[in-house]
Amino acid sequence: MSVLVDVEQAVCIHRTADSEVVALRGADLLVEEGELVALVGPSGSGKSTLMALLAGLLRPSAGQVRVLGRDVARATEREALLHRSQDIGMLMQGPERNLLPYATVRANVELAQLAARAPRRERHRRAAELLEAVGMGSASSRRAGTLSGGEQQRVALAAALATGPRLLLADEPTSQLDRENAAGIARLLRTARDRWGTTVLVVTHDAELGDAMDRRLTMRDGRIGTEARSGEQYAVIGRDGTVQLPADVADRFPAGGRARVVRRPGHIELHPLTDEPGKRS
Amino acid sequence: MRLLSLALEGLWWRRATSVMLLVVAACTAAAAAAAPSYAASASDAVLRAAVARAPTGGDGTGIEVLALQSGAVSTSALESAVHDAFTGAAGTAYPRAVLQLSAVQRPAVQRPGGVQRIALDSRSGLCGELRVLEGSCVSETDRTGVVVERAVARALHLAVGAKVAVAPFRGGRPIPLHVRGIAVRRDAAAPYWFGSTPDVGQVTLAAWTPASYFSAFRVEPVDGVTASAELALDRSVVHVDTAGPMLKAVGAAVRRLQDGGATSRPDVTSALERVVQSGTAAGSRLMLPIVVVIAELLALGWYLLHALVSGSVEGRGAEVALSKVRGMSASGTLVLVLLEPALLLGAAIPLGVLLAAAGERWLAPAVLGAGVDIRIGWLSWAAALVAAAGGLIAAAAASAAVLRRPVLEQWRRTSRAGSRRSAVVEIVLVALAAAGITQLELSGSLAAGSGGGIAILAPMLLIVAGALVASRLVVLLARLGFGPTRGTGAVSAFVGLRQLARRPAGRRTFGVLVVAVAMAAYGVSSAAVLAQNRDERALTDVGAATVLHIAPDPRTDARIRSVDPTGRALTGVAQADIGLASDYSGFGTAPSANGSPSVLVVDPRTFGAVAYWRDDFGSATLPALLKPLSAAAPRIAVITGTRMTLSITTPHDPGLLGLAADLTDIRGAPITARLGVLKRGTEDYTADVKGCAGGCRLRRIYLTRPIDQIGALVIDFTIRSVHVTGAGSSAQPTLDGIGWSPLNPTPVGSITAAEKVTAEPDGLRIAVSVVGAPSETAPGFGVVAGTGPHPPALVAAHLTGGSSDATVQTPDGDAFQVQRHGVVEVLPRAGDAGVVLARDWVEAASPSGYSHLLENQIWVGRDAPSGIVDRLRAAGVRVLSVETAADRASTLASTGPAFATPFTVAGGAAAVLLAVAAVVLGITLLARRRVFELSAMRALGIRTRSLRGSLLVEQGALIVTATVFGLVLAVAGVQLALPALPAYVDDPAYPAFLVHQPLGTLVGVGAAIAALLLVAVAATAVVLERRTSVGALREAEQ
């Protein structure tokens, strides 16, 4: 399988009027085609920034971000637009960010295809197919603003998939949904991968959604920390050799303290030095 | 198509905002569309009013073609020439010509006090224009018949059948003319009469004869017989857009007439070009004020559109972000965002034009007068298009920031504050406005009375600059309130002031409110000030609240006093125009804004109470200024009776000398009493003076010599007394105190030296020395009565003279010295070039008689009881016409500059409507954020009442402060500019323009606007409050 997303030592600094905020501090990420990946982490850990980088909405301050083989840092605005209109689908947090409330369900799905300059007939066909797939076929002529939160999110997913993107970026797709609707969205994301081969990268706080993905990456302080696959937890080793320990493990090591590294056959042991003079335990 | 469909769906989805935007855009387009059509209609109305006010004759809009007759008298050649010149001249608007033959002849026999000239006119189509009251109209074959107008017949006591003989043109027997009928004009104002009025003077009998009267003559040019063609303008076809072509066509026709005639070149008289140019110029003076008002409204409208669209687009930030996320191109996103406002602005163009047309058609009859044509031409459409285009540019500018904003910022709603940039823009604007006002001041455009229309820019600049400064100031004031309200428990005040201080949108709304209130208050105040000055000018022009033009009658004064014994409501005035006199030496001839100088001969005891007077007209009140004129006039010798006897002592043999006395009756008609031949010794000399039963003035006593008496003559005689008997006699006249002077003050003809006149104990002694034969220039010698001290005069400033004595000469020919006793800036009715004289003094000084002293006007004071005019009529006063200050004010209100006032008021009203929209917008556009804030505060436990109070404090402070600033700016603007603006078409230098602003009314207007805005706030707040709940926090969080 080919690598769809390749992020290497990405640094992203947001500049505001008064200060600079470092959102990403050398994040590394590899996503292969057809994967379902969840990015989890506390607020401010850089999840959404990373997603914006992948969508071409932001440029990295340093490092390299390649999506579908394209270098995001070097892409022009026009190329970025083209990129989003053809290859990337986005599902944002909150229905109002995904849908025009005054437009019909069908129009919302077709609007996404307008930028891709899809023929009208193709737009109709694709919209009908997607709406059927998300279970909103019967509501195609209703205005998006009149739908419930769950319905809106399903329509939003259909809209995000309207251009047949190879990569779907979803930011908190279940944040406003009840458990049942959230589970439905998780199923649909998987369906998108299974039916249309779309690679899915989800940013979420929702543990259940994270668990429903193939991989769950945890972000902290602007870096990808640990990774969980099939119920097992992994620490991600950065390209510069840094390792982010899982939070519960990291708590056992005092900040600024030192750990003794013991190499064993087949594994490596870390031992915190608790009796070091002048250091807090 | 998809985007269009989406835009339409979006418009419907956001219908409240869409309607608001449409209303603001339509109002803006309407304001713009109204300007050209209003300017055109008002200009048209001004031109038509100017044409309507102008005389219909050759001195106005008519064309008079005059051909001096030579040989046979006929109108046919002239008629043919006029026909050839004007027929087919498109647009000349002269539908027909009235042909007239005229001659002024002398009566064959002069009667004392009777007709001195007879103006005979033959007019084509005469009988159809007359209503014959007695007798009949003259037939074409009746060459000695005349028809006399009723007013003339009454004045001259003519009846049907009366005979008047006129001298033929060159010798021969007198021609008898018979009065066949007495008639009135069917419509004296009809173009047929060419502006001529009935001649009720006593010197000319105007009568109409048939053309056959003239056909009997062959004349020479010196006979002064004229044929004329009078072409009266069809005023109904004169409009601004047709006036130019019409003038060209008329000019061409006149040239054809003058160049192409086979006969002598006719004289053509017309003031049409002057009238039209004056009307057109007056109309054009409307343009600047209209443009300024529209510019202000457009600026407000565009600003509101900018605010509205920016708020709307700001609210659609998620859509913009979505569009970018979906990969839509920049142009596609722009279309998605701007298509909605563009559609609304597009719809606003026809809607605005319709609104403008409807509004103007509704207001035009009241403002511009009935019959004014409101035409919505391409200029109105273009103006509406420009307004909409400006709105679209404002929308695009408003959208630009949102379109440029990165998606992530859009999602995070971290818009960058542009306050620093806007501060720079505001500083630049304020500096430019200040520089503009300074430049206007330095260039003299703001000087009182400069009349430069450009001064109208000053209030606009002042208001804009003031609004910008005030909008910054209000933030500072709000910040000052933080401390006192913090920690005092006054949550409402604290929150309200913080909202006011922190929200840039509130500051923008404040600016809009200041401008709107200032515009409305400026409109109201300027309208009130101009109306007041118009009334002042009208009263000054007319002289009093009402002036009745009456037929002169010696009993007028008695009739006035019978109706108004106190003399506080009525006063009789004799007004004479002295501007046409060839000589009134002693007074400077500085050009007067009022045209010809006038002499007002008044009763100083009542004139001061009735005439309009203002403190700045003179250094004191009018009664005080008239006091010197009330001093007792020199006595005059009045003979009342039918028989007069003089007792004369002649010490030496006088030879053959006739004794005579000249008198004038009360109408001014001369009467000569021939008292017989002078004898030696003391003798009584008696003569009949039948015309003096009502009183005569003894003017001269003199001796005459037979024409063949050529020897030297030295004689003295003493007039001892005068005695009157017969009907009407009661008190006996006295010769004392009359102020007798020599009949020949300088040697003339045979008189070698002036008569010596001395008052002796036994009478008036006259000594004469004469050599040679009697001459026409000195037919006799004796004494003249009535020369004493010069009459005191109150003189207007423009009649400046070096000496205190001056000569006044009236058109009647009387010239007499006057003594200047007071100089004033303005005289009622006479303006800045006039003289007021006391009637008693003028009677004493006037050498020719009473004729010009008979009151031809009665002035009615402002406090006169109603119905006083009817009572005057009932008392026998014949009122010819009534002139009122109210009518004059109404006329002034239809001049060019005055028409701008209603537009300014309407502009102010429109600005207030826009301000209401601004207030509502200010709240609704921030509703989402406000809902979040209010909900958060509610969640913190702040009571609903406090939240309501905070909104009230915020909006109330905003509105009240803006109203106060707006009122102050308006008052300052009026004070600054109004004295310099042209108020009337003619703009005389008097009366001085007063700026007494109606502060009470302005406060009322401000309160009404504030109340209206607060109601709008309350209504919006109610809607907002319903959406305020703790649940909204979650929505806002998302």
CSV table of N, CA, C and O in Angstrom, one decimal, chain A residues 14 48-49 52 57-58 81-82 84-85 88 90 92 96-104 107-108 110-112 114-115 123 143 145-146 156 159-160 175-176, chain B residues 2-3 6-7 9-14 316 318-319 321-330 336 340 406-413 416 928 1034-1035 1038:
chain,number,residue,atom,x,y,z
A,14,HIS,N,1.4,29.5,15.0
A,14,HIS,CA,0.3,30.5,14.8
A,14,HIS,C,0.8,31.9,15.3
A,14,HIS,O,1.1,32.0,16.5
A,48,SER,N,-6.1,19.7,15.3
A,48,SER,CA,-6.8,20.4,14.2
A,48,SER,C,-5.8,21.1,13.3
A,48,SER,O,-6.0,21.2,12.1
A,49,THR,N,-4.7,21.6,13.9
A,49,THR,CA,-3.7,22.2,13.1
A,49,THR,C,-3.0,21.2,12.1
A,49,THR,O,-2.8,21.5,11.0
A,52,ALA,N,-5.4,20.8,9.4
A,52,ALA,CA,-5.5,21.9,8.5
A,52,ALA,C,-4.2,21.9,7.6
A,52,ALA,O,-4.3,22.2,6.4
A,57,LEU,N,-4.8,24.0,4.3
A,57,LEU,CA,-5.4,25.3,4.8
A,57,LEU,C,-4.3,26.1,5.5
A,57,LEU,O,-4.5,27.2,5.8
A,58,LEU,N,-3.3,25.4,5.9
A,58,LEU,CA,-2.1,26.0,6.6
A,58,LEU,C,-0.9,25.6,5.9
A,58,LEU,O,-0.8,24.5,5.2
A,81,LEU,N,-6.3,24.7,-3.5
A,81,LEU,CA,-7.8,24.6,-3.8
A,81,LEU,C,-8.1,23.4,-4.7
A,81,LEU,O,-9.1,22.7,-4.4
A,82,LEU,N,-7.3,23.2,-5.7
A,82,LEU,CA,-7.5,22.1,-6.6
A,82,LEU,C,-7.4,20.8,-5.9
A,82,LEU,O,-8.2,19.8,-6.1
A,84,ARG,N,-7.9,20.3,-2.7
A,84,ARG,CA,-9.1,20.0,-1.9
A,84,ARG,C,-10.3,19.7,-2.7
A,84,ARG,O,-11.2,18.9,-2.3
A,85,SER,N,-10.4,20.3,-3.9
A,85,SER,CA,-11.6,20.1,-4.7
A,85,SER,C,-11.7,18.7,-5.3
A,85,SER,O,-12.7,18.1,-5.6
A,88,ILE,N,-9.3,15.6,-1.6
A,88,ILE,CA,-9.4,15.6,-0.2
A,88,ILE,C,-10.9,16.0,0.2
A,88,ILE,O,-11.4,17.0,-0.4
A,90,MET,N,-13.4,17.0,3.4
A,90,MET,CA,-13.3,17.4,4.8
A,90,MET,C,-14.6,17.4,5.5
A,90,MET,O,-15.6,17.9,4.9
A,92,MET,N,-16.0,19.0,8.9
A,92,MET,CA,-15.6,19.8,10.0
A,92,MET,C,-16.5,19.6,11.2
A,92,MET,O,-17.6,19.1,11.1
A,96,GLU,N,-22.8,23.6,10.9
A,96,GLU,CA,-22.9,24.9,10.1
A,96,GLU,C,-21.6,25.1,9.3
A,96,GLU,O,-21.5,25.9,8.4
A,97,ARG,N,-20.5,24.3,9.7
A,97,ARG,CA,-19.3,24.5,8.9
A,97,ARG,C,-19.3,23.5,7.7
A,97,ARG,O,-18.4,23.7,6.9
A,98,ASN,N,-20.2,22.6,7.6
A,98,ASN,CA,-20.2,21.7,6.6
A,98,ASN,C,-21.3,21.9,5.5
A,98,ASN,O,-21.2,21.4,4.4
A,99,LEU,N,-22.4,22.6,6.0
A,99,LEU,CA,-23.6,22.7,5.1
A,99,LEU,C,-24.0,24.1,5.1
A,99,LEU,O,-23.8,24.9,6.0
A,100,LEU,N,-24.7,24.4,3.9
A,100,LEU,CA,-25.4,25.6,3.8
A,100,LEU,C,-26.8,25.4,4.3
A,100,LEU,O,-27.5,24.6,3.7
A,101,PRO,N,-27.2,26.0,5.4
A,101,PRO,CA,-28.4,25.6,6.1
A,101,PRO,C,-29.6,25.9,5.2
A,101,PRO,O,-30.7,25.2,5.3
A,102,TYR,N,-29.5,26.9,4.3
A,102,TYR,CA,-30.7,27.3,3.5
A,102,TYR,C,-30.8,26.4,2.2
A,102,TYR,O,-31.8,26.4,1.5
A,103,ALA,N,-29.7,25.7,1.9
A,103,ALA,CA,-29.8,24.9,0.7
A,103,ALA,C,-30.3,23.5,1.0
A,103,ALA,O,-30.3,23.0,2.1
A,104,THR,N,-30.8,22.8,0.0
A,104,THR,CA,-31.4,21.5,0.2
A,104,THR,C,-30.2,20.5,0.4
A,104,THR,O,-29.1,20.8,0.1
A,107,ALA,N,-28.6,19.9,-2.8
A,107,ALA,CA,-27.7,21.0,-3.3
A,107,ALA,C,-26.4,21.1,-2.5
A,107,ALA,O,-25.4,21.4,-3.0
A,108,ASN,N,-26.5,20.8,-1.2
A,108,ASN,CA,-25.3,20.8,-0.4
A,108,ASN,C,-24.3,19.8,-0.9
A,108,ASN,O,-23.1,20.0,-1.0
A,110,GLU,N,-24.2,18.5,-3.9
A,110,GLU,CA,-23.7,18.9,-5.3
A,110,GLU,C,-22.8,20.1,-5.2
A,110,GLU,O,-21.9,20.3,-6.1
A,111,LEU,N,-23.0,21.0,-4.2
A,111,LEU,CA,-22.1,22.2,-4.1
A,111,LEU,C,-20.7,21.8,-4.0
A,111,LEU,O,-19.8,22.4,-4.6
A,112,ALA,N,-20.4,20.7,-3.3
A,112,ALA,CA,-19.1,20.2,-3.1
A,112,ALA,C,-18.5,19.8,-4.5
A,112,ALA,O,-17.3,19.9,-4.7
A,114,LEU,N,-19.3,21.2,-7.3
A,114,LEU,CA,-19.2,22.3,-8.2
A,114,LEU,C,-17.7,22.7,-8.5
A,114,LEU,O,-17.3,23.0,-9.6
A,115,ALA,N,-17.0,22.8,-7.3
A,115,ALA,CA,-15.6,23.2,-7.4
A,115,ALA,C,-14.8,22.2,-8.3
A,115,ALA,O,-13.9,22.6,-9.0
A,123,ARG,N,-23.1,14.8,-11.1
A,123,ARG,CA,-23.3,15.4,-9.8
A,123,ARG,C,-24.6,14.8,-9.2
A,123,ARG,O,-24.6,14.4,-8.0
A,143,ARG,N,-34.3,21.2,3.5
A,143,ARG,CA,-33.3,22.2,3.7
A,143,ARG,C,-32.4,21.6,4.9
A,143,ARG,O,-32.9,21.1,5.9
A,145,GLY,N,-30.8,23.1,7.1
A,145,GLY,CA,-31.0,23.7,8.4
A,145,GLY,C,-32.1,23.1,9.2
A,145,GLY,O,-32.3,23.4,10.4
A,146,THR,N,-33.0,22.4,8.5
A,146,THR,CA,-34.2,21.8,9.2
A,146,THR,C,-33.9,20.4,9.7
A,146,THR,O,-34.8,19.8,10.3
A,156,ALA,N,-23.4,15.9,5.8
A,156,ALA,CA,-22.1,16.5,5.7
A,156,ALA,C,-21.1,15.5,5.3
A,156,ALA,O,-20.2,15.8,4.5
A,159,ALA,N,-21.5,15.1,1.7
A,159,ALA,CA,-20.9,16.2,1.0
A,159,ALA,C,-19.4,16.1,0.9
A,159,ALA,O,-18.8,16.4,-0.1
A,160,ALA,N,-18.8,15.6,2.0
A,160,ALA,CA,-17.4,15.5,2.0
A,160,ALA,C,-16.9,14.5,1.1
A,160,ALA,O,-15.8,14.5,0.6
A,175,SER,N,-18.9,15.1,17.6
A,175,SER,CA,-18.9,15.9,18.9
A,175,SER,C,-20.3,16.3,19.3
A,175,SER,O,-20.5,16.5,20.5
A,176,GLN,N,-21.2,16.5,18.4
A,176,GLN,CA,-22.6,17.0,18.9
A,176,GLN,C,-23.6,15.9,18.8
A,176,GLN,O,-24.8,16.2,18.7
B,2,ARG,N,-26.6,27.2,-10.5
B,2,ARG,CA,-26.6,26.6,-9.2
B,2,ARG,C,-26.4,27.6,-8.1
B,2,ARG,O,-27.1,27.7,-7.1
B,3,LEU,N,-25.4,28.5,-8.4
B,3,LEU,CA,-25.1,29.6,-7.5
B,3,LEU,C,-26.2,30.6,-7.3
B,3,LEU,O,-26.5,31.1,-6.3
B,6,LEU,N,-28.8,29.0,-5.3
B,6,LEU,CA,-28.4,29.0,-3.9
B,6,LEU,C,-28.6,30.4,-3.3
B,6,LEU,O,-29.0,30.6,-2.1
B,7,ALA,N,-28.2,31.4,-4.1
B,7,ALA,CA,-28.3,32.8,-3.6
B,7,ALA,C,-29.8,33.1,-3.3
B,7,ALA,O,-30.1,33.7,-2.2
B,9,GLU,N,-32.1,31.0,-2.5
B,9,GLU,CA,-32.5,30.2,-1.3
B,9,GLU,C,-31.9,30.9,-0.1
B,9,GLU,O,-32.6,31.0,1.0
B,10,GLY,N,-30.7,31.4,-0.2
B,10,GLY,CA,-30.1,32.1,0.9
B,10,GLY,C,-30.8,33.4,1.3
B,10,GLY,O,-31.0,33.7,2.5
B,11,LEU,N,-31.3,34.1,0.3
B,11,LEU,CA,-32.0,35.3,0.5
B,11,LEU,C,-33.3,35.0,1.3
B,11,LEU,O,-33.7,35.8,2.2
B,12,TRP,N,-33.9,34.0,0.9
B,12,TRP,CA,-35.2,33.6,1.6
B,12,TRP,C,-34.9,33.1,3.0
B,12,TRP,O,-35.6,33.4,4.0
B,13,TRP,N,-33.8,32.4,3.2
B,13,TRP,CA,-33.4,31.8,4.5
B,13,TRP,C,-33.1,33.0,5.5
B,13,TRP,O,-33.5,33.0,6.6
B,14,ARG,N,-32.4,34.0,4.9
B,14,ARG,CA,-32.1,35.2,5.8
B,14,ARG,C,-33.0,36.3,5.4
B,14,ARG,O,-32.6,37.4,5.2
B,316,ARG,N,-21.8,34.9,7.6
B,316,ARG,CA,-21.6,33.8,6.7
B,316,ARG,C,-20.2,33.3,6.5
B,316,ARG,O,-19.8,32.7,5.5
B,318,ALA,N,-18.8,31.0,8.0
B,318,ALA,CA,-18.7,29.6,7.9
B,318,ALA,C,-18.9,29.1,6.4
B,318,ALA,O,-18.3,28.2,6.0
B,319,GLU,N,-19.8,29.8,5.7
B,319,GLU,CA,-20.0,29.5,4.3
B,319,GLU,C,-18.8,29.7,3.5
B,319,GLU,O,-18.4,29.0,2.6
B,321,ALA,N,-15.8,29.8,4.6
B,321,ALA,CA,-14.8,28.8,4.9
B,321,ALA,C,-15.1,27.4,4.2
B,321,ALA,O,-14.2,26.8,3.7
B,322,LEU,N,-16.4,27.1,4.2
B,322,LEU,CA,-16.8,25.9,3.6
B,322,LEU,C,-16.5,25.9,2.1
B,322,LEU,O,-16.0,24.9,1.6
B,323,SER,N,-16.7,27.1,1.5
B,323,SER,CA,-16.4,27.2,0.1
B,323,SER,C,-14.9,27.0,-0.2
B,323,SER,O,-14.5,26.3,-1.1
B,324,LYS,N,-14.1,27.5,0.7
B,324,LYS,CA,-12.7,27.3,0.6
B,324,LYS,C,-12.3,25.9,0.8
B,324,LYS,O,-11.4,25.3,0.1
B,325,VAL,N,-12.9,25.3,1.8
B,325,VAL,CA,-12.5,24.0,2.2
B,325,VAL,C,-12.9,23.0,1.0
B,325,VAL,O,-12.2,22.1,0.7
B,326,ARG,N,-14.1,23.3,0.4
B,326,ARG,CA,-14.5,22.5,-0.7
B,326,ARG,C,-13.7,22.7,-2.0
B,326,ARG,O,-13.9,22.1,-3.0
B,327,GLY,N,-12.8,23.7,-1.9
B,327,GLY,CA,-11.9,23.9,-3.0
B,327,GLY,C,-12.5,24.8,-4.1
B,327,GLY,O,-12.0,24.9,-5.2
B,328,MET,N,-13.5,25.6,-3.7
B,328,MET,CA,-14.1,26.5,-4.6
B,328,MET,C,-13.1,27.7,-4.9
B,328,MET,O,-12.4,28.1,-4.0
B,329,SER,N,-13.0,28.1,-6.1
B,329,SER,CA,-12.1,29.2,-6.5
B,329,SER,C,-12.5,30.5,-5.8
B,329,SER,O,-13.6,30.6,-5.3
B,330,ALA,N,-11.5,31.4,-5.7
B,330,ALA,CA,-11.7,32.7,-5.1
B,330,ALA,C,-12.9,33.4,-5.7
B,330,ALA,O,-13.8,34.0,-5.0
B,336,LEU,N,-20.5,33.5,-4.6
B,336,LEU,CA,-21.3,32.9,-3.6
B,336,LEU,C,-21.7,33.9,-2.5
B,336,LEU,O,-22.9,34.0,-2.1
B,340,GLU,N,-25.9,37.4,-3.3
B,340,GLU,CA,-27.1,37.8,-2.6
B,340,GLU,C,-27.3,39.3,-2.5
B,340,GLU,O,-28.3,39.9,-2.9
B,406,PRO,N,-8.2,33.6,6.7
B,406,PRO,CA,-7.9,32.1,6.6
B,406,PRO,C,-9.0,31.3,7.2
B,406,PRO,O,-9.7,31.8,8.1
B,407,VAL,N,-9.2,30.1,6.7
B,407,VAL,CA,-10.3,29.3,7.1
B,407,VAL,C,-10.2,29.1,8.7
B,407,VAL,O,-11.2,29.1,9.4
B,408,LEU,N,-9.0,28.8,9.1
B,408,LEU,CA,-8.9,28.5,10.6
B,408,LEU,C,-9.3,29.7,11.4
B,408,LEU,O,-10.0,29.5,12.4
B,409,GLU,N,-8.9,30.9,11.0
B,409,GLU,CA,-9.4,32.1,11.7
B,409,GLU,C,-10.9,32.2,11.6
B,409,GLU,O,-11.5,32.7,12.6
B,410,GLN,N,-11.4,31.9,10.5
B,410,GLN,CA,-12.8,31.9,10.3
B,410,GLN,C,-13.5,31.1,11.3
B,410,GLN,O,-14.5,31.4,11.9
B,411,TRP,N,-13.0,29.9,11.5
B,411,TRP,CA,-13.6,28.9,12.4
B,411,TRP,C,-13.4,29.4,13.8
B,411,TRP,O,-14.3,29.3,14.7
B,412,ARG,N,-12.3,30.0,14.1
B,412,ARG,CA,-12.0,30.4,15.4
B,412,ARG,C,-12.6,31.8,15.7
B,412,ARG,O,-12.6,32.2,16.9
B,413,ARG,N,-13.1,32.5,14.7
B,413,ARG,CA,-13.7,33.8,14.9
B,413,ARG,C,-12.7,34.8,15.5
B,413,ARG,O,-13.0,35.5,16.4
B,416,ARG,N,-9.2,40.0,13.0
B,416,ARG,CA,-8.2,41.0,13.4
B,416,ARG,C,-8.9,42.4,13.5
B,416,ARG,O,-9.6,42.7,12.6
B,928,ARG,N,-25.9,37.3,17.6
B,928,ARG,CA,-25.3,36.0,18.0
B,928,ARG,C,-24.3,36.1,19.1
B,928,ARG,O,-24.4,35.5,20.1
B,1034,ARG,N,-24.2,26.8,24.7
B,1034,ARG,CA,-23.7,25.6,24.0
B,1034,ARG,C,-23.6,25.9,22.5
B,1034,ARG,O,-22.6,25.6,21.8
B,1035,GLU,N,-24.7,26.6,22.0
B,1035,GLU,CA,-24.7,26.9,20.5
B,1035,GLU,C,-23.5,27.8,20.2
B,1035,GLU,O,-22.8,27.6,19.2
B,1038,GLN,N,-20.2,26.2,20.1
B,1038,GLN,CA,-19.9,25.4,18.9
B,1038,GLN,C,-19.4,26.4,17.8
B,1038,GLN,O,-19.0,26.0,16.8
